[in-house]
Structures are given as C-alpha cells and as structure tokens.
CSV table of C-alpha atoms in Angstrom, one decimal:
chain,number,residue,atom,x,y,z
A,1,MET,CA,-12.9,27.9,2.9
A,2,GLU,CA,-10.6,30.9,4.0
A,3,GLN,CA,-8.5,31.8,1.2
A,4,ARG,CA,-4.9,33.2,2.0
A,5,ALA,CA,-1.9,34.8,-0.1
A,6,LEU,CA,0.3,32.9,-2.1
A,7,GLY,CA,2.2,35.4,-3.9
A,8,GLN,CA,-0.3,37.0,-6.4
A,9,PHE,CA,-2.6,34.1,-6.2
A,10,ARG,CA,-5.3,33.4,-3.5
A,11,VAL,CA,-5.4,29.9,-2.4
A,12,GLY,CA,-7.5,27.6,0.2
A,13,ALA,CA,-5.7,27.9,3.7
A,14,ILE,CA,-5.2,24.4,3.3
A,15,GLY,CA,-3.8,23.0,0.0
A,16,VAL,CA,-2.8,19.5,-1.3
A,17,GLY,CA,0.7,18.3,-1.4
A,18,CYS,CA,0.8,15.4,-4.0
A,19,MET,CA,4.2,13.6,-3.2
A,20,ASN,CA,2.6,10.9,-1.2
A,21,LEU,CA,0.9,10.0,-4.3
A,22,SER,CA,4.2,8.8,-6.0
A,23,HIS,CA,7.0,8.9,-3.8
A,24,ALA,CA,8.7,8.5,-0.4
A,25,TYR,CA,6.2,6.5,1.7
A,26,GLY,CA,6.4,3.0,0.3
A,27,GLN,CA,4.4,1.6,-2.4
A,28,PRO,CA,2.1,4.4,-4.0
A,29,PRO,CA,-1.6,4.1,-4.5
A,30,ALA,CA,-2.9,2.6,-7.7
A,31,ARG,CA,-2.9,5.3,-10.4
A,32,ALA,CA,-6.7,5.2,-10.6
A,33,ASP,CA,-7.2,5.7,-6.7
A,34,ALA,CA,-4.6,8.6,-7.1
A,35,ALA,CA,-6.6,10.1,-9.8
A,36,ARG,CA,-9.7,9.8,-7.8
A,37,LEU,CA,-8.1,11.7,-4.7
A,38,LEU,CA,-6.8,14.4,-6.7
A,39,LEU,CA,-10.4,14.9,-8.7
A,40,HIS,CA,-12.1,14.6,-5.1
A,41,ALA,CA,-10.0,17.4,-3.6
A,42,LEU,CA,-10.9,19.6,-6.6
A,43,ASP,CA,-14.5,19.1,-6.1
A,44,LEU,CA,-14.3,20.1,-2.3
A,45,GLY,CA,-12.7,23.4,-3.4
A,46,VAL,CA,-9.0,22.6,-3.2
A,47,ASN,CA,-7.2,25.3,-5.5
A,48,HIS,CA,-3.5,24.6,-4.6
A,49,PHE,CA,-1.8,21.3,-5.9
A,50,ASP,CA,1.9,21.1,-5.1
A,51,THR,CA,4.1,18.7,-7.0
A,52,ALA,CA,7.8,18.5,-8.0
A,53,ALA,CA,10.2,16.9,-10.4
A,54,LEU,CA,11.6,14.8,-7.9
A,55,TYR,CA,8.5,13.1,-6.8
A,56,GLY,CA,8.6,9.7,-8.4
A,57,PHE,CA,11.3,11.3,-10.7
A,58,GLY,CA,8.6,12.9,-12.8
A,59,ALA,CA,5.8,10.4,-12.3
A,60,ASN,CA,3.9,12.8,-10.2
A,61,GLU,CA,4.0,15.7,-12.3
A,62,GLU,CA,2.8,13.3,-15.1
A,63,LEU,CA,0.2,12.3,-12.7
A,64,VAL,CA,-1.0,15.8,-12.0
A,65,GLY,CA,-0.7,16.7,-15.4
A,66,GLU,CA,-3.1,13.9,-16.6
A,67,VAL,CA,-5.6,13.9,-14.1
A,68,LEU,CA,-6.1,17.8,-13.5
A,69,GLY,CA,-4.8,19.1,-16.7
A,70,ALA,CA,-8.3,19.5,-18.0
A,71,HIS,CA,-9.2,21.8,-15.2
A,72,ARG,CA,-6.0,23.9,-15.2
A,73,SER,CA,-8.1,27.2,-14.8
A,74,ARG,CA,-9.6,26.2,-11.4
A,75,PHE,CA,-6.1,25.9,-9.2
A,76,THR,CA,-2.8,27.3,-8.6
A,77,LEU,CA,-0.2,24.9,-10.0
A,78,VAL,CA,3.0,24.5,-8.0
A,79,SER,CA,6.2,22.6,-9.0
A,80,LYS,CA,9.9,22.6,-8.2
A,81,CYS,CA,13.3,22.4,-9.8
A,82,GLY,CA,16.8,21.8,-8.3
A,83,MET,CA,16.2,18.4,-7.1
A,84,GLN,CA,15.4,15.6,-9.4
A,85,GLY,CA,16.5,12.0,-10.6
A,86,VAL,CA,19.1,11.5,-13.0
A,87,PRO,CA,20.5,7.8,-14.5
A,88,GLY,CA,23.3,6.6,-12.4
A,89,PRO,CA,26.0,4.1,-13.7
A,90,ASP,CA,23.4,1.0,-13.4
A,91,GLY,CA,20.9,3.0,-15.3
A,92,ALA,CA,18.5,3.4,-12.4
A,93,LYS,CA,17.6,7.0,-11.4
A,94,ARG,CA,19.2,8.6,-8.2
A,95,ARG,CA,18.4,11.7,-6.6
A,96,VAL,CA,20.7,14.9,-7.1
A,97,ILE,CA,20.7,18.3,-6.1
A,98,ASP,CA,21.3,20.6,-8.9
A,99,GLY,CA,20.9,24.4,-9.0
A,100,ARG,CA,22.8,25.2,-12.2
A,101,PRO,CA,20.9,27.6,-14.5
A,102,GLU,CA,21.0,25.2,-17.3
A,103,THR,CA,19.6,22.6,-15.4
A,104,ILE,CA,17.0,24.8,-14.1
A,105,ARG,CA,15.8,25.5,-17.6
A,106,GLN,CA,15.7,22.1,-18.8
A,107,THR,CA,14.0,20.9,-15.7
A,108,CYS,CA,11.2,23.5,-16.3
A,109,GLU,CA,10.7,22.2,-20.0
A,110,ASP,CA,10.4,18.8,-18.9
A,111,ALA,CA,7.9,19.8,-16.1
A,112,LEU,CA,5.7,21.8,-18.6
A,113,ARG,CA,5.4,18.9,-20.7
A,114,ARG,CA,4.6,16.4,-18.2
A,115,LEU,CA,2.0,18.7,-16.3
A,116,ARG,CA,0.7,19.5,-19.8
A,117,THR,CA,0.5,23.4,-19.3
A,118,ASP,CA,2.2,26.3,-21.0
A,119,VAL,CA,3.0,28.0,-17.4
A,120,ILE,CA,3.6,27.0,-13.8
A,121,ASP,CA,2.1,29.2,-11.3
A,122,LEU,CA,4.6,29.2,-8.6
A,123,TYR,CA,8.0,27.4,-9.1
A,124,TYR,CA,10.2,26.7,-6.1
A,125,LEU,CA,14.2,25.7,-5.9
A,126,HIS,CA,13.5,22.7,-4.3
A,127,ARG,CA,16.9,22.6,-2.4
A,128,TRP,CA,19.8,25.4,-2.6
A,129,ASP,CA,22.7,23.7,-4.4
A,130,LYS,CA,25.5,25.0,-2.3
A,131,ALA,CA,27.9,24.7,-5.1
A,132,VAL,CA,25.9,27.5,-7.0
A,133,PRO,CA,25.3,30.9,-5.6
A,134,ILE,CA,21.6,31.3,-4.9
A,135,GLU,CA,21.8,34.4,-6.8
A,136,ASP,CA,22.5,32.2,-10.0
A,137,SER,CA,19.6,29.9,-9.5
A,138,VAL,CA,17.2,32.7,-8.7
A,139,GLY,CA,18.6,34.7,-11.9
A,140,ALA,CA,17.8,31.5,-14.1
A,141,MET,CA,14.2,31.5,-12.5
A,142,ALA,CA,13.6,34.9,-12.9
A,143,GLU,CA,14.5,34.4,-16.8
A,144,LEU,CA,12.0,31.8,-17.0
A,145,LYS,CA,9.5,34.1,-15.6
A,146,ARG,CA,10.3,36.7,-18.1
A,147,ALA,CA,9.7,34.2,-20.9
A,148,GLY,CA,6.2,33.3,-19.6
A,149,LYS,CA,7.1,29.5,-18.4
A,150,ILE,CA,6.4,30.5,-14.8
A,151,ARG,CA,4.6,33.2,-13.0
A,152,ALA,CA,6.1,33.3,-9.4
A,153,ILE,CA,9.3,32.1,-7.6
A,154,GLY,CA,9.7,30.2,-4.6
A,155,LEU,CA,12.3,28.7,-2.4
A,156,SER,CA,12.4,25.5,-0.1
A,157,GLU,CA,14.2,24.7,3.1
A,158,VAL,CA,16.1,27.8,3.1
A,159,SER,CA,17.3,30.1,5.9
A,160,ALA,CA,16.1,33.9,6.4
A,161,ALA,CA,19.7,35.1,5.4
A,162,THR,CA,19.5,32.9,2.1
A,163,LEU,CA,15.7,34.2,1.5
A,164,ARG,CA,16.9,37.7,1.6
A,165,ARG,CA,20.0,37.1,-0.6
A,166,ALA,CA,17.4,35.6,-3.1
A,167,HIS,CA,15.0,38.4,-2.7
A,168,SER,CA,17.6,41.1,-3.6
A,169,VAL,CA,17.5,39.2,-6.9
A,170,HIS,CA,13.9,38.9,-7.5
A,171,PRO,CA,10.7,38.7,-5.3
A,172,ILE,CA,10.4,35.5,-3.7
A,173,ALA,CA,6.6,34.7,-3.5
A,174,ALA,CA,6.8,31.6,-1.1
A,175,VAL,CA,9.2,29.7,1.1
A,176,GLN,CA,8.2,25.9,1.6
A,177,SER,CA,9.5,24.5,4.7
A,178,GLU,CA,8.6,21.6,7.0
A,179,TYR,CA,6.7,23.3,9.9
A,180,SER,CA,4.7,21.7,12.3
A,181,LEU,CA,4.1,21.3,16.2
A,182,TRP,CA,7.1,19.0,16.1
A,183,SER,CA,9.4,20.7,13.5
A,184,ARG,CA,9.6,24.5,14.9
A,185,HIS,CA,12.9,25.8,13.0
A,186,PRO,CA,10.9,28.2,10.9
A,187,GLU,CA,10.2,30.2,13.9
A,188,LEU,CA,13.9,30.9,14.4
A,189,GLY,CA,14.1,33.5,11.4
A,190,VAL,CA,12.4,32.4,8.1
A,191,LEU,CA,8.7,32.8,9.3
A,192,GLU,CA,9.2,36.4,10.3
A,193,ALA,CA,11.5,37.0,7.2
A,194,CYS,CA,8.7,35.9,4.8
A,195,ARG,CA,6.0,38.2,6.8
A,196,GLU,CA,8.7,41.2,6.3
A,197,LEU,CA,8.8,40.5,2.4
A,198,GLY,CA,5.3,39.4,1.8
A,199,ALA,CA,6.2,36.0,1.2
A,200,ALA,CA,3.9,33.1,2.3
A,201,LEU,CA,5.5,30.2,4.5
A,202,VAL,CA,4.1,27.1,2.8
A,203,ALA,CA,4.3,24.3,5.3
A,204,PHE,CA,5.0,20.6,4.4
A,205,SER,CA,4.5,17.7,6.6
A,206,PRO,CA,2.3,19.8,8.7
A,207,VAL,CA,1.1,16.6,10.8
A,208,GLY,CA,4.6,15.4,11.6
A,209,ARG,CA,4.9,12.8,8.5
A,210,GLY,CA,1.9,11.2,10.1
A,211,PHE,CA,3.0,11.2,13.7
A,212,LEU,CA,0.8,13.8,14.9
A,213,ALA,CA,-2.2,12.1,13.1
A,214,GLY,CA,-1.6,8.8,15.4
A,215,ALA,CA,-0.2,7.1,12.1
A,216,ILE,CA,2.8,5.8,14.2
A,217,PRO,CA,1.0,4.8,17.8
A,218,ASP,CA,4.0,2.4,18.9
A,219,ALA,CA,7.2,0.9,18.0
A,220,ARG,CA,5.7,-2.2,16.1
A,221,ALA,CA,4.2,0.6,13.7
A,222,ALA,CA,7.5,2.3,13.1
A,223,ALA,CA,9.1,-1.2,12.4
A,224,ALA,CA,6.2,-2.1,10.2
A,225,LEU,CA,6.7,1.0,7.6
A,226,ALA,CA,7.5,0.0,4.1
A,227,PRO,CA,11.2,-0.5,2.9
A,228,GLY,CA,10.9,2.4,0.7
A,229,ASP,CA,9.4,4.6,3.4
A,230,LEU,CA,11.7,7.6,4.1
A,231,ARG,CA,10.7,7.6,7.7
A,232,ARG,CA,12.7,4.5,8.3
A,233,ALA,CA,15.7,6.5,8.0
A,234,MET,CA,14.4,9.6,10.2
A,235,PRO,CA,15.9,9.7,13.9
A,236,ARG,CA,12.6,10.5,15.2
A,237,PHE,CA,11.0,7.3,14.4
A,238,GLN,CA,13.9,5.0,15.6
A,239,GLY,CA,14.9,3.6,19.0
A,240,GLU,CA,15.3,5.8,22.1
A,241,HIS,CA,13.9,8.8,19.9
A,242,LEU,CA,10.7,7.4,19.1
A,243,ALA,CA,10.2,6.0,22.7
A,244,ALA,CA,10.6,9.5,23.8
A,245,ASN,CA,8.2,11.0,21.5
A,246,LEU,CA,5.5,8.3,22.2
A,247,ARG,CA,5.7,9.3,25.9
A,248,TRP,CA,3.6,12.5,25.0
A,249,LEU,CA,1.6,11.3,22.2
A,250,ALA,CA,-1.3,10.1,24.4
A,251,ALA,CA,-1.2,13.6,26.0
A,252,TYR,CA,-1.4,15.2,22.7
A,253,GLU,CA,-4.4,13.2,21.6
A,254,ALA,CA,-6.2,14.0,24.8
A,255,LEU,CA,-5.6,17.7,23.8
A,256,ALA,CA,-7.2,17.0,20.5
A,257,LYS,CA,-10.4,15.4,22.0
A,258,GLU,CA,-10.8,18.4,24.4
A,259,ALA,CA,-10.5,20.6,21.2
A,260,GLY,CA,-13.5,18.4,19.6
A,261,CYS,CA,-11.3,17.5,16.7
A,262,THR,CA,-8.8,15.0,15.5
A,263,PRO,CA,-5.1,14.9,16.2
A,264,ALA,CA,-4.5,15.7,12.7
A,265,GLN,CA,-7.0,18.6,12.7
A,266,LEU,CA,-5.2,19.9,15.8
A,267,ALA,CA,-1.9,20.2,14.1
A,268,LEU,CA,-3.3,21.8,10.9
A,269,ALA,CA,-5.6,24.3,13.3
A,270,TRP,CA,-2.4,25.3,15.4
A,271,LEU,CA,-0.6,26.2,12.0
A,272,LEU,CA,-3.3,28.0,10.7
A,273,GLN,CA,-3.6,30.2,13.8
A,274,LYS,CA,0.0,30.9,14.2
A,275,ALA,CA,-0.1,33.4,11.3
A,276,PRO,CA,-2.0,34.5,8.4
A,277,HIS,CA,0.7,34.0,6.0
A,278,ILE,CA,1.0,30.1,6.6
A,279,VAL,CA,-0.4,27.7,4.0
A,280,PRO,CA,-0.2,24.0,5.1
A,281,ILE,CA,-0.1,21.4,2.4
A,282,PRO,CA,-0.8,17.9,4.1
A,283,GLY,CA,-0.6,15.0,1.9
A,284,THR,CA,-2.3,11.6,1.9
A,285,THR,CA,-3.4,8.9,-0.1
A,286,LYS,CA,-6.8,8.2,1.4
A,287,VAL,CA,-10.0,10.0,0.7
A,288,ALA,CA,-11.0,10.1,4.4
A,289,HIS,CA,-7.9,11.8,5.3
A,290,LEU,CA,-8.2,14.3,2.8
A,291,GLU,CA,-11.6,15.4,4.1
A,292,GLU,CA,-10.4,15.3,7.7
A,293,ASN,CA,-7.5,17.4,6.7
A,294,LEU,CA,-9.7,20.2,4.8
A,295,ALA,CA,-12.2,20.3,7.8
A,296,ALA,CA,-9.4,21.4,9.9
A,297,ALA,CA,-9.8,25.0,8.3
A,298,GLU,CA,-13.1,25.0,10.4
A,299,VAL,CA,-11.3,24.5,13.7
A,300,THR,CA,-11.0,27.5,16.1
A,301,LEU,CA,-8.6,26.9,19.1
A,302,PRO,CA,-9.0,28.4,22.4
A,303,ALA,CA,-5.7,30.4,23.5
A,304,ASP,CA,-5.2,28.4,26.7
A,305,LEU,CA,-5.4,25.2,24.7
A,306,VAL,CA,-2.9,26.4,22.2
A,307,GLY,CA,-0.6,27.2,25.0
A,308,ARG,CA,-0.8,23.8,26.6
A,309,VAL,CA,-0.3,22.1,23.1
A,310,GLU,CA,2.9,24.2,22.8
A,311,ALA,CA,3.9,23.2,26.1
A,312,LEU,CA,3.5,19.7,25.3
A,313,VAL,CA,5.1,19.5,21.7
A,314,ASN,CA,8.3,21.8,21.3
A,315,ALA,CA,12.1,21.8,20.6
A,316,ASP,CA,12.5,20.6,24.3
A,317,THR,CA,10.2,17.6,24.2
A,318,VAL,CA,10.6,16.2,20.8
A,319,SER,CA,13.6,13.9,20.6
A,320,GLY,CA,15.7,13.2,17.3
A,321,GLY,CA,16.4,15.5,14.1
A,322,ARG,CA,14.3,15.9,11.1
A,323,TYR,CA,16.6,13.9,8.9
A,324,ALA,CA,19.8,11.6,9.2
A,325,PRO,CA,23.0,13.7,9.3
A,326,ALA,CA,24.0,13.4,5.6
A,327,THR,CA,20.5,14.7,4.4
A,328,GLN,CA,20.4,17.4,7.0
A,329,ALA,CA,23.6,18.7,5.8
A,330,GLU,CA,22.0,19.3,2.3
A,331,ILE,CA,19.3,21.7,3.8
A,332,ASP,CA,19.8,25.3,4.7
A,333,THR,CA,17.5,26.1,7.6
A,334,GLU,CA,18.0,27.4,10.9
A,335,THR,CA,18.1,24.5,13.4
A,336,TYR,CA,17.5,24.1,17.1
A,337,PRO,CA,20.1,22.0,18.9
A,338,SER,CA,17.8,19.3,19.2
A,339,GLY,CA,17.4,19.3,15.2
A,340,LEU,CA,14.0,20.9,15.1
C-alpha cells in the first residue's frame, strides 16, 4: 500500500480505527473475533492502529495491547487523552472531557499500562476542554514527549485557529477529524492549515458511519440500530433528515458501480485523491469489510466522476447535523450552516 506521512512516521494510506471493536455501535464483537480482525489487519500490512482511553472506557486500549503488544515494532501506535470515562455517583462510568495537565498525565500512564508499551507513537488530545487553555493541555503533552512517554502530539476535532494556537506551543503532527463526502467541514480551514503546518489530516468515519457503505439502506434499518448505537442520536439518521439523505443514496451507489468499486471504496478513494496528507482510518468489526476498505487504496477515480460525486454529496445535499446540539457544542470545528 502507498505510504503517507503521519508526523515523523510513514503509515499506510489507510489505517484502522479500533473504536468499533469496543464502543459506540451497540454490542461489540466477541473478544476472539476482535483479536482475529486486528491480527488479520496486521498480516495485510496495516501499520497504523488508532485507539483511545474513551473507547470502552479503557477496554479498547487493553484489547490493542493484549493482541498487538507482541508485534509492537510493526506498527505506529496511536491513542488519545482528554476524554475518558469516570465513575458517576452510581458507580457507572460516564464520559467526561478533561484537558487539565494532571489528568492528561494520569491518562497517559493508564494508557501505557493498558497498551503494554513504554511509549505511544502519536497521542491526541481527543477533545479540547474549553475550560482549559489549549496551550496548557498541549504543554502537558509536550512534557510527556520530553519524558519519552509519547513521540508526537495530535489534536482531534479542532478548528484551524485552535490548531495554530497549539502549534505555537509544540509542533502538531496530526489533526483527527470526521471527514467524508458527507462531512466536509475540514475543507473550511483545518485541511489547508494542516498542509501549511506539515500535519496529517486523519479522517475518522470516512464512510459516513456506514451510510456511504450502504449500511443504512432505508428507515427500517435505522430504526433497527441497537440501543447503544450512537447513530440513534445523530440527526442524519433520523426522520426527515434520513429521508432526504436516502433520496440520493441510490445515485451514489450507481456512481460506485460506474467506478468499478463498492460504495465504501468510492468514499475512501475520494478522500485519498483529495490530498496527499489525508489518512483515513475506517473502522469495522468484520474481516470482509476490512479487506474491502484496504482495497480502496488501489482505486483510481476519473476526474469527471469525482466532480459528479461531489455534486451529488455535499453541504447542500446532505441533511442534518453530525451530532445533536449538546454534543456539537463540545466540538471546536468549523461548520457549514447545515452542520456538515
């Protein structure tokens, strides 16, 4: 596979986001199946695995450490701090955003233990805690780098302005943000800022949380999502927004057929051709989908077809915001009026 820059590292043009194996989309797969997928990805040449303290409230880091720890030299290990689970009054863990330096230091120590390593290659601030100056959070991460606990610093879901503030404290190797045909907000500033600063733009949910892969072909499929599936709370998968998005889905699938690839591969190939500093990290729980995603690196899209895809799926044609308003308020990205 083509290799791209991720800070000082060279990684495959398509990496693997590990969240799905422990978090966010209903009941996760059995541990043996999750381990099988990770090892198969490694065997296929994947050398970029992305996890976080939040995913499964530490369970995903434990999974990655247990399964891939013995192969540590073969891949770039990425994790995140600044958003994790803490026990609530009833003892159950709840999600919190906490970018205080002391929390970042402790989260890193916990991550190193769970990941069974002495250093994390790229460590992101998962969300900017707006109660803490970005300079303070990045300063704490710079201390971790000087101590040899991490090798590079990243940010997640931030604006170009926040990226530049952080970069003035310490060079930022990568910005991770949702980016796909139906989530185009990085094009409002941060994609270009990353290029100027020499940072990678790591695209999570590059196939639209499954929508661009055909996983939600109709309203019944959306209604059948598991109770713990975060898409149930996302406007794009609800009511009139979902109906509006389904109206262009068949035309999108027809363009994929014309390109000689699957709908998921069309979405990934579009990202790869958009700019050389973009690195998608699709997640999946199925080996067949993993293989399908990685094969997108071999797809070349004609310029005229790219134009037709972009005319079909864009900020004017996609209906609904990425998140519910309360969640969107926690994020520091630029947005179109439509919420893309």
